[in-house]
Coordinates of C-alpha atoms and ligand atoms in Angstrom, one line a residue:
X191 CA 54.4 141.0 151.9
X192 CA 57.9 139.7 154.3
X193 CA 60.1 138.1 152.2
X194 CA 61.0 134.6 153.4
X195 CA 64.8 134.1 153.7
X196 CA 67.2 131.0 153.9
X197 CA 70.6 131.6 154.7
X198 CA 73.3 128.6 153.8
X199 CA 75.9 129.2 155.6
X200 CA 74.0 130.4 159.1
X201 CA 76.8 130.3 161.7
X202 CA 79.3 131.9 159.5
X203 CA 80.9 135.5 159.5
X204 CA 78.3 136.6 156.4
X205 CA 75.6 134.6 158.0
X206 CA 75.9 136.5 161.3
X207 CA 76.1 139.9 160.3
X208 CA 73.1 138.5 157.6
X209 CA 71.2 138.0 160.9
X210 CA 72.0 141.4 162.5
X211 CA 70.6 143.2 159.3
X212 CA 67.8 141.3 158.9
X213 CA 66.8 141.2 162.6
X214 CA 66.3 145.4 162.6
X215 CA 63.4 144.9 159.7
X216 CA 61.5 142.7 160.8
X217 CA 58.7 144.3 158.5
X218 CA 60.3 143.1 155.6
X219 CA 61.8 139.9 156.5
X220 CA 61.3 136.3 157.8
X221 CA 63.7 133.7 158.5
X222 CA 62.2 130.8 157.0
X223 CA 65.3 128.4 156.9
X224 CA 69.1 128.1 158.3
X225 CA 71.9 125.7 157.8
X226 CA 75.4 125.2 158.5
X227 CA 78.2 122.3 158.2
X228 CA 78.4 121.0 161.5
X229 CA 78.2 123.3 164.4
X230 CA 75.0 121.9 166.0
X231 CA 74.9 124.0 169.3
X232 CA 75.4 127.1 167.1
X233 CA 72.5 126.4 164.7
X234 CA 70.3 125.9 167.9
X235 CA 71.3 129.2 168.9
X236 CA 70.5 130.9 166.1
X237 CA 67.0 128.4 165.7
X238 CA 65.9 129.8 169.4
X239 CA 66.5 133.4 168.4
X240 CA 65.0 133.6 164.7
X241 CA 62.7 130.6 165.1
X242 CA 63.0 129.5 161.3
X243 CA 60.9 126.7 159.9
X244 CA 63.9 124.5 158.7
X245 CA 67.2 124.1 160.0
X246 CA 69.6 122.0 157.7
X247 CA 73.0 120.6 159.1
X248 CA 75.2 119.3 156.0
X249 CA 77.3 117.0 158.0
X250 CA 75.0 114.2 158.2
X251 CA 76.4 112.4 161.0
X252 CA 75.0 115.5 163.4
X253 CA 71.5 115.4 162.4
X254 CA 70.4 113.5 165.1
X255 CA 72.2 116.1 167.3
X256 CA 70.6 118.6 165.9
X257 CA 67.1 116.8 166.0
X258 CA 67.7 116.4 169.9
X259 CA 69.0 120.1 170.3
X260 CA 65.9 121.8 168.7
X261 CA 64.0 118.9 171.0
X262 CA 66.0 120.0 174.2
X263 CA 64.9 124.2 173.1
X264 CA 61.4 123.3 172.9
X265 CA 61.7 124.5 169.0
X266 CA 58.9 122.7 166.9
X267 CA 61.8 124.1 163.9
X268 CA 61.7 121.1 161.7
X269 CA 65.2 119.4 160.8
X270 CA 67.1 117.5 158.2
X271 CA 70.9 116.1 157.9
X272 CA 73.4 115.6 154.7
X273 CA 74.8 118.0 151.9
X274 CA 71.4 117.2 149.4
X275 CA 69.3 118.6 152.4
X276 CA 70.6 121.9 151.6
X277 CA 68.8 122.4 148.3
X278 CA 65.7 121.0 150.6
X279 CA 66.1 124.4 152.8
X280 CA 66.2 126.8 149.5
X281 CA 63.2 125.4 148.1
X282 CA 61.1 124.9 151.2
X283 CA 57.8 126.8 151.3
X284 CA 58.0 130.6 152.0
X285 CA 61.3 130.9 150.1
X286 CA 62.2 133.8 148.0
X287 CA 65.4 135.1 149.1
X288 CA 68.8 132.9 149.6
X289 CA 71.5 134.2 151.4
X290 CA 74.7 132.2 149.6
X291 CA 77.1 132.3 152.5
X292 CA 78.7 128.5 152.3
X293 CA 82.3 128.7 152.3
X294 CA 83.9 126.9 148.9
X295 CA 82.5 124.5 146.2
X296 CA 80.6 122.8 148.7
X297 CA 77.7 125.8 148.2
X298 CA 77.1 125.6 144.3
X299 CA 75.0 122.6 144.4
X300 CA 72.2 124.8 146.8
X301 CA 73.1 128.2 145.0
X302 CA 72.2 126.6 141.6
X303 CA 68.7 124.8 143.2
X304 CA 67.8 129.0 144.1
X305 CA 69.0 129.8 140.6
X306 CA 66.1 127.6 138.9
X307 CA 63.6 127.9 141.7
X308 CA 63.3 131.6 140.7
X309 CA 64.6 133.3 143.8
X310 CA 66.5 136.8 145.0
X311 CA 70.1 134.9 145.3
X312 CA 72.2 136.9 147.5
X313 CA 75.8 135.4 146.4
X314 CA 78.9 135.6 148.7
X315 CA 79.8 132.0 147.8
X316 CA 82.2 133.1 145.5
X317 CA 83.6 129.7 145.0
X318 CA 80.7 129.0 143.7
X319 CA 80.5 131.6 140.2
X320 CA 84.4 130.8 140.2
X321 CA 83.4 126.8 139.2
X322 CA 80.1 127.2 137.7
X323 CA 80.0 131.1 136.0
X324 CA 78.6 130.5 132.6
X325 CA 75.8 127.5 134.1
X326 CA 74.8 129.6 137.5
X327 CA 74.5 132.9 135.2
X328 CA 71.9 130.0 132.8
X329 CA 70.2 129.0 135.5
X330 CA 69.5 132.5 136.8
X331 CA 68.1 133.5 133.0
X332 CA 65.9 130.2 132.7
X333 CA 64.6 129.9 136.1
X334 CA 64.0 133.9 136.0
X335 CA 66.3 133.9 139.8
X336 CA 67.6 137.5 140.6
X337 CA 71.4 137.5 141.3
X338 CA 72.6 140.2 143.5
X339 CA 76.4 140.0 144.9
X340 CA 77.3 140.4 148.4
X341 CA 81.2 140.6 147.7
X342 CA 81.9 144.5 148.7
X343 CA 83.5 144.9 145.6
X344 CA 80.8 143.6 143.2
X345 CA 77.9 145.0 145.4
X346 CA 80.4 148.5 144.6
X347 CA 80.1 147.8 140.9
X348 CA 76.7 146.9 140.9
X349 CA 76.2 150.2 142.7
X350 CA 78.4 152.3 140.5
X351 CA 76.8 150.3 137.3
X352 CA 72.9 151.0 138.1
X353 CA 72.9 154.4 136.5
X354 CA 74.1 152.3 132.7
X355 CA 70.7 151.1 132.2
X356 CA 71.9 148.0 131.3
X357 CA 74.2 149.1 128.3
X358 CA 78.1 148.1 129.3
X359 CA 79.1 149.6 125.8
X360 CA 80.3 153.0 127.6
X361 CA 82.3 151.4 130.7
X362 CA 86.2 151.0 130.3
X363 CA 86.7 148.9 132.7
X364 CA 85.8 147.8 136.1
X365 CA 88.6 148.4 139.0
X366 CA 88.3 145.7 141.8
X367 CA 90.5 147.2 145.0
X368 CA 92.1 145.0 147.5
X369 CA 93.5 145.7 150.6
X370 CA 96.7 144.0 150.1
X371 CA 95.7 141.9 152.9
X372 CA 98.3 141.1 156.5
X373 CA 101.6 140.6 154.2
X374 CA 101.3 143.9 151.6
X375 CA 104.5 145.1 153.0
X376 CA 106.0 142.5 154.7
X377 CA 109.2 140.8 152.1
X378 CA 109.5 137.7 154.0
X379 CA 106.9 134.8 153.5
X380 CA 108.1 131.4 154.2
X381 CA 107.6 131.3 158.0
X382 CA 104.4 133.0 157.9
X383 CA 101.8 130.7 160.5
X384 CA 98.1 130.2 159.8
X385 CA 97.4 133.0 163.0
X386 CA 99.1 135.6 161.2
X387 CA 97.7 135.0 157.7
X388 CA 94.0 135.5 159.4
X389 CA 94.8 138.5 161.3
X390 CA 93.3 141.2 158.5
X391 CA 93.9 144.6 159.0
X392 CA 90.4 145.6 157.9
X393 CA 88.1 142.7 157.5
X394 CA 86.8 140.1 160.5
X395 CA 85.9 136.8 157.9
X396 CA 86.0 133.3 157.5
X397 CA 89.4 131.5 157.8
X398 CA 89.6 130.7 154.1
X399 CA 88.8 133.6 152.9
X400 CA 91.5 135.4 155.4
X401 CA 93.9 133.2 153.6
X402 CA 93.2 134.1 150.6
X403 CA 92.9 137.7 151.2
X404 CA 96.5 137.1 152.5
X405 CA 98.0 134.8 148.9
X406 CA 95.7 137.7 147.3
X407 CA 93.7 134.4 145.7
X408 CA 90.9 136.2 147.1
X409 CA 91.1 138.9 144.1
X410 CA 92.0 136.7 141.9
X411 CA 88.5 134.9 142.4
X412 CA 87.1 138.3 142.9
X413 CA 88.2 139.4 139.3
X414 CA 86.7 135.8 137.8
X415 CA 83.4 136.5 139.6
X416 CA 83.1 140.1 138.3
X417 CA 83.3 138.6 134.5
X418 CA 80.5 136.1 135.3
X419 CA 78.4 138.9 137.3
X420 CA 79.2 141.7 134.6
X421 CA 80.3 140.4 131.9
X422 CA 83.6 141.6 131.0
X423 CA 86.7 140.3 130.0
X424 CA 90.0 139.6 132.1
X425 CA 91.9 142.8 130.1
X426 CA 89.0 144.8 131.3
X427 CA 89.2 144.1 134.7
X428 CA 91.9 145.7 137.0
X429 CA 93.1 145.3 140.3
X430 CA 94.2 148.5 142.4
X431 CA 95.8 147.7 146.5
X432 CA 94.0 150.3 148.6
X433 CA 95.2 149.4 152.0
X434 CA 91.8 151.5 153.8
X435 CA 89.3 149.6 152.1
X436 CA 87.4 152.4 152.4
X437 CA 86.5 152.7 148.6
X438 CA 85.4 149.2 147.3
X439 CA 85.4 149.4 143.9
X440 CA 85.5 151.6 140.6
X441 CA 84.0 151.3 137.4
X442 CA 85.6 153.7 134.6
X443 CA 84.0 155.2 131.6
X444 CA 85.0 155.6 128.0
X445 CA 84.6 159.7 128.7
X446 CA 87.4 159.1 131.5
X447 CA 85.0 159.7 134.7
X448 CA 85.2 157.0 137.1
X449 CA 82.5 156.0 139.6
X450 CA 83.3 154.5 143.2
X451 CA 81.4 153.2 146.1
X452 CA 82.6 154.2 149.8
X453 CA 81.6 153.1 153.2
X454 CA 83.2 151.5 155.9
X455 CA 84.3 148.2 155.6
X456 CA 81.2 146.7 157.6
X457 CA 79.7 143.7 155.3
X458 CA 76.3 144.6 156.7
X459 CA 76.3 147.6 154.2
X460 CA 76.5 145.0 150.7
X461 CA 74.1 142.8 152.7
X462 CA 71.5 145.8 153.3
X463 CA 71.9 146.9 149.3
X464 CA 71.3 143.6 148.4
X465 CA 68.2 142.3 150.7
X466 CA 66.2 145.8 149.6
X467 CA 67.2 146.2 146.5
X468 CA 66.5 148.8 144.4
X469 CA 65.3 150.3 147.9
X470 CA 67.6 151.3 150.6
X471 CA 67.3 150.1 154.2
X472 CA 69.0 150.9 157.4
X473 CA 72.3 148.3 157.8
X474 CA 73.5 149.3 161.6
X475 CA 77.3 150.1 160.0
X476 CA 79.0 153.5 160.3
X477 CA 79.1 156.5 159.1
X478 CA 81.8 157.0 156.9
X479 CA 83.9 159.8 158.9
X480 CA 86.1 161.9 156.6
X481 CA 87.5 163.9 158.6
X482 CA 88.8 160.9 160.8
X483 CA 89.8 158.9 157.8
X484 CA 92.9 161.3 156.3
X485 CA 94.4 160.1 153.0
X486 CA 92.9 157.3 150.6
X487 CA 95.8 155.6 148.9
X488 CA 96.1 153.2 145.9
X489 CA 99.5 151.2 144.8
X490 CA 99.9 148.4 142.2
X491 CA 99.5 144.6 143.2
X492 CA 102.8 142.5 143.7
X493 CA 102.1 139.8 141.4
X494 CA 105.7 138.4 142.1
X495 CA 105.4 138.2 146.0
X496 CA 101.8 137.1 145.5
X497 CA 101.6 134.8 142.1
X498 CA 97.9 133.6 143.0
X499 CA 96.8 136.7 141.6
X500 CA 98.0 135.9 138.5
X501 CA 97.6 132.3 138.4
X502 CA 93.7 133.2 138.6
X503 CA 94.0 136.1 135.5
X504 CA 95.3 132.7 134.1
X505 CA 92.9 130.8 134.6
X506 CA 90.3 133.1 133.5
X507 CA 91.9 133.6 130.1
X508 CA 92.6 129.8 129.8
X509 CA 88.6 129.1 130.4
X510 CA 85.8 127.6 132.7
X511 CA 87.8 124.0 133.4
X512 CA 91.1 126.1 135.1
X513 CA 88.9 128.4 137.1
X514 CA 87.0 124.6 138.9
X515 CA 90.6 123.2 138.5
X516 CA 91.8 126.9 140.5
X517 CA 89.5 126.7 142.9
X518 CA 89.8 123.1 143.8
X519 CA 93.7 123.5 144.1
X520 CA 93.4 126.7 146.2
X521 CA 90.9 125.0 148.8
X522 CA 92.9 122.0 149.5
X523 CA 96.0 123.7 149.3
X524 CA 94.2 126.5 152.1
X525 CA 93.1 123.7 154.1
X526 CA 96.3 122.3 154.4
X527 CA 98.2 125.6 155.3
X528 CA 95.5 125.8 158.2
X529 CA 96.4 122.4 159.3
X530 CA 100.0 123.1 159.2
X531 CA 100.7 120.5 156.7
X532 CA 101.6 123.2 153.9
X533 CA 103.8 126.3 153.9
X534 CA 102.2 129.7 153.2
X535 CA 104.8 129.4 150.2
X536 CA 103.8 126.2 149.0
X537 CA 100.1 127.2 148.6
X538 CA 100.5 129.0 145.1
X539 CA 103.5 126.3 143.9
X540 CA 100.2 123.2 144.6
X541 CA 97.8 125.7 142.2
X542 CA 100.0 126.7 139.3
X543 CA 101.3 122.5 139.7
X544 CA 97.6 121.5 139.6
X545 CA 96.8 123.9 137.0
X546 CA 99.5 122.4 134.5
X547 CA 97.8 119.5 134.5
X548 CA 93.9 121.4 133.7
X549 CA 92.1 120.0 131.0
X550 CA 91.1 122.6 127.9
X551 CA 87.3 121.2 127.6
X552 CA 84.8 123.5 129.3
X553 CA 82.5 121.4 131.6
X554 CA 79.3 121.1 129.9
X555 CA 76.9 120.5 133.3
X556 CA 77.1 120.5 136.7
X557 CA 78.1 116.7 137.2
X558 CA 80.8 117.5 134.8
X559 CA 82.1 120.6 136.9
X560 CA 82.0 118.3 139.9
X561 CA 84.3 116.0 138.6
X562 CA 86.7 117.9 137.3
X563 CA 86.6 119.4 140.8
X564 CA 86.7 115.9 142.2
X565 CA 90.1 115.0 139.8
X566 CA 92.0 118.7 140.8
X567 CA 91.7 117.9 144.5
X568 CA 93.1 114.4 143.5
X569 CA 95.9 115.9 141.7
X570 CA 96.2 119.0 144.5
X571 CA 96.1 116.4 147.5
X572 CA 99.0 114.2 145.9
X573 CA 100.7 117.2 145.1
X574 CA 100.6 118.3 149.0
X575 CA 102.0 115.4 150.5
X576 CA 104.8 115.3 148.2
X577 CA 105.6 118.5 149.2
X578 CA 105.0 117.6 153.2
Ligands
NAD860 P1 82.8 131.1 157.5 O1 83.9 130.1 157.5 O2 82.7 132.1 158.6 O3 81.4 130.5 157.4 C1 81.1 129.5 156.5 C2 79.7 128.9 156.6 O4 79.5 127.8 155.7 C3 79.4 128.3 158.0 O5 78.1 128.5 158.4 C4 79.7 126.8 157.8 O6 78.9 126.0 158.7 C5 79.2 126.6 156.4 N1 79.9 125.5 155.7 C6 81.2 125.3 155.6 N2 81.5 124.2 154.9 C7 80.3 123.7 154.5 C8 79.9 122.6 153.8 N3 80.8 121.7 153.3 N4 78.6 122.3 153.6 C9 77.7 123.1 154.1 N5 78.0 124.2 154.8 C10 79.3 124.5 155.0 O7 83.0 131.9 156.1 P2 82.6 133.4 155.7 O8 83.7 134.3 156.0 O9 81.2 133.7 156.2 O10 82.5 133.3 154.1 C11 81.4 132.6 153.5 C12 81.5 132.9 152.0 O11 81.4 134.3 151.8 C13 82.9 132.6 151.3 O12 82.7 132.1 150.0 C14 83.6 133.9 151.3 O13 84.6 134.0 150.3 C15 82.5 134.9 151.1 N6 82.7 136.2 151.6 C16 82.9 136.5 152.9 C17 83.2 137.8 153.3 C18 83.4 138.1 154.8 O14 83.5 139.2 155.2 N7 83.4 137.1 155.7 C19 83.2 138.8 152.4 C20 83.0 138.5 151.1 C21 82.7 137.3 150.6
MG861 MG1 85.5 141.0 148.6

C-alpha cells in the first residue's frame, strides 16, 4: 500500500528536495496534502504538479487567493486558510507520513497533531523538539506516532545507532559535526550583512537556518534536539567543526570505536532514510567520490567568537523553559538581523539578555510552552529596539 504524505512546510528548501525524492517512487508514495505560509502562486505550482487533496495556506488572509488559484489551474485540490488549518492537512484522510518542514515555533502546534494521530513524523522543524522535547517525545509514545529526524546530523546518529538494539548503555557519547558555517575563519563580525551570513559553503537552506548555521545557534539547537531524539545528556553530547560536511555525525562507544555516517551534503539522502525506513530507497544525491574529496578535517568550535553555542549548552542544562525562552529570543533576534534592524553581533547579546530573565518552571502543556514563548519574544522584541 502508497503511503499518503503531507508536507508542512511545501515551498520550502526541505519541502522541495521532499518533493524530488518522493516524485522518483511513485510506487510507494502519494501526496495527499501541502501547505506553506503565504506564497500562494508557489503552492499552486506545486498543487498542479503533485495534485494533492489538500492544500493549506497559514496566512489566512491568502486563502481566498489560493481558493482562486487552484480555481484558475482547474485543480478540484480542496483548500483551507489560517495557522489551525495546518493540523487539518496532518490529519486529513489518507495521512500517515508528515513531512515537519515549517520553519520555527510556528510548526509544533501541526507536528504535535501527527504525534497523537499516530503517524511516520519526519522532523526537520527543529524548533519545534527545541520548545516542546519532553511533550512531542509523550505524544509520540501515547499516540504510538513514529519519529524519524531529517536533520543530517540526527538521521547520521540514528544511522550509526540502529545496530544498539535499543540499549544506549554502551555509547559514550554522540558527536554532532558542524561545518563552522560562512564566518569559521573570518575574526571580524560586526559588519557582517544578512547576504553574507546566508551564503553557506556547503548547504543551500532556508534563510533562518543559514543564520544560524552562521551564529552556530544552529548546533546549539542541533545538540538540544539530539537529547530529546536520543536521550542523552548535554556532557554527552559533543560538537566537532568539520568544514566538508562530508561526515555528519559520530556516535562513540564505551570500547573506543566510533561509528560515522558519510554522504554528500544533499538533504535528499536523510529524506530518502527517513521516508523508507528500515528499507533503503534511491534519493537522486551523489556518489560520495573519494578520490575527489582529499582530506576530512575536524577542529574545535569557537565558543568565544560564536557564544550561541554555548548559550544553547546553557539552556539545555538550565531546562525545558530556557530552551522555548532560546528559541523564541533567537527567532526574533534572526528576524531582525534579516531586516537589518539588528547587528550580526547583537543577535547572541538579545538571547543571553532574554535568557537572564527565563523562568526555572518547566512548562507543563502546550498552552503553557506557547506562552512562555509568547512572553520571551516580548522581552526579546523590547530588547531589540533598545538596542536599534
Ligand atoms: P524555508 O524557509 O526554506 O521554508 C520554510 C517553509 O515553512 C516554507 O514552506 C514556508 O512557507 C513555511 N512557513 C514559514 N513560516 C510559517 C508559518 N508561520 N506557518 C506556516 N508555515 C510557515 O526553510 P527550510 O530551510 O526548508 O527549513 C525548514 C526547517 O527544516 C527548519 O526548521 C530548519 O531548521 C530545518 N532544516 C532545514 C535544512 C535545510 O537544508 N534547509 C536542514 C536541516 C533542518
Ligand atoms: Mg543539521
Amino acid at each position: 500500500m502508497k503511503h499518503g504524505v503531507a508536507i508542512l512546510g511545501a515551498t520550502g528548501s526541505i519541502g522541495k528536495s521532499a518533493l524530488d525524492v518522493i516524485e522518483r517512487h511513485p510506487d510507494r508514495f502519494r501526496v495527499v496534502a501541502l501547505t506553506a505560509h503565504s506564497s500562494v502562486s508557489a503552492l499552486v505550482a506545486l498543487c498542479a504538479r503533485v495534485r494533492p487533496d489538500f492544500a493549506v495556506i497559514a496566512d489566512p488572509a491568502r486563502e481566498s487567493a489560493l481558493r482562486e488559484g487552484l480555481a484558475a489551474a482547474g485543480l478540484p485540490t480542496e483548500c483551507l486558510g489560517g495557522a489551525a488549518a495546518l493540523s487539518s492537512a496532518v490529519t486529513a484522510p489518507g495521512v500517515d507520513t508528515v513531512i515537519a518542514a515549517i520553519v520555527g515555533a510556528a510548526g509544533l502546534v501541526p507536528t504535535l497533531a501527527a504525534a497523537r494521530a499516530g503517524h511516520r513524523i519526519l522532523l526537520a522543524n527543529k524548533e519545534a523538539i527545541v520548545c516542546a522535547g519532553g511533550l512531542l517525545m509523550d505524544a509520540v509514545r501515547t499516540g504510538e506516532a513514529q519519529l524519524l529526524p531529517l536533520d543530517s546530523e540526527h538521521s547520521a546518529i540514528h544511522q550509526c545507532l540502529a545496530g544498539t538494539a535499543g540499549t544506549r548503555g554502551g555509547v559514550r557519547r554522540l558527536i554532532l559535526t558542524a561545518s563552522g558555517g560562512p564566518f569559521r575563519t573570518r575574526t571580524e563580525l560586526s559588519e557582517v550583512t544578512p547576504e553574507q551570513a546566508c551564503a553557506h559553503p556547503n548547504w543551500v537552506m532556508g534563510r533562518k537556518i543559514s543564520v544560524d548555521s552562521a551564529t552556530l545557534m544552529n548546533k546549539g539547537l542541533e545538540v538540544i534536539e539530539a537529547s530529546w531524539l536520543f536521550g542523552f545528556a548535554p556532557a554527552n553530547i559533543d560538537v566537532v567543526v568539520h568544514p566538508q560536511s562530508v561526515v555528519h555525525s559520530m556516535v562513540e562507544f564505551v570500547d573506543g570505536s566510533v561509528l560515522a555516517q558519510l554522504g554528500t551534503p544533499d538533504m535528499r539522502t536523510p529524506l530518502a532514510y527517513a521516508l523508507a525506513f528500515p528499507e533503503r530507497v534511491a534519493s537522486g544525491s551523489d556518489t560520495l567520490d573519494f578520490l575527489a574529496l582529499g582530506a576530512l578535517t575536524f577542529e574545535a568550535p569557537d565558543y568565544a567568537r560564536f557564544p550561541c553555542l554555548r548559550l544553547a549548552y546553557d539552556a539545555l542544562r538550565a531546562g525545558p523553559a530556557a530552551c522555548v525562552w532560546l528559541n523564541a529570543a533567537n527567532e526574533m533576534a534572526v528576524d531582525a538581523f534579516l531586516a537589518r534592524r539588528l547587528s550580526f553581533l547583537g543577535i547572541a547579546r538579545v538571547i543571553e539578555a532574554t535568557l537572564e530573565q527565563a523562568p526555572l518552571q518547566a512548562p507543563h502543556s502546550i498552552d503553557e510552552v506557547l506562552q512562555g514563548d509568547a512572553s520571551a519574544r516580548r522581552k526579546a522584541g523590547a530588547l531589540i529596539e533598545r538596542s536599534a
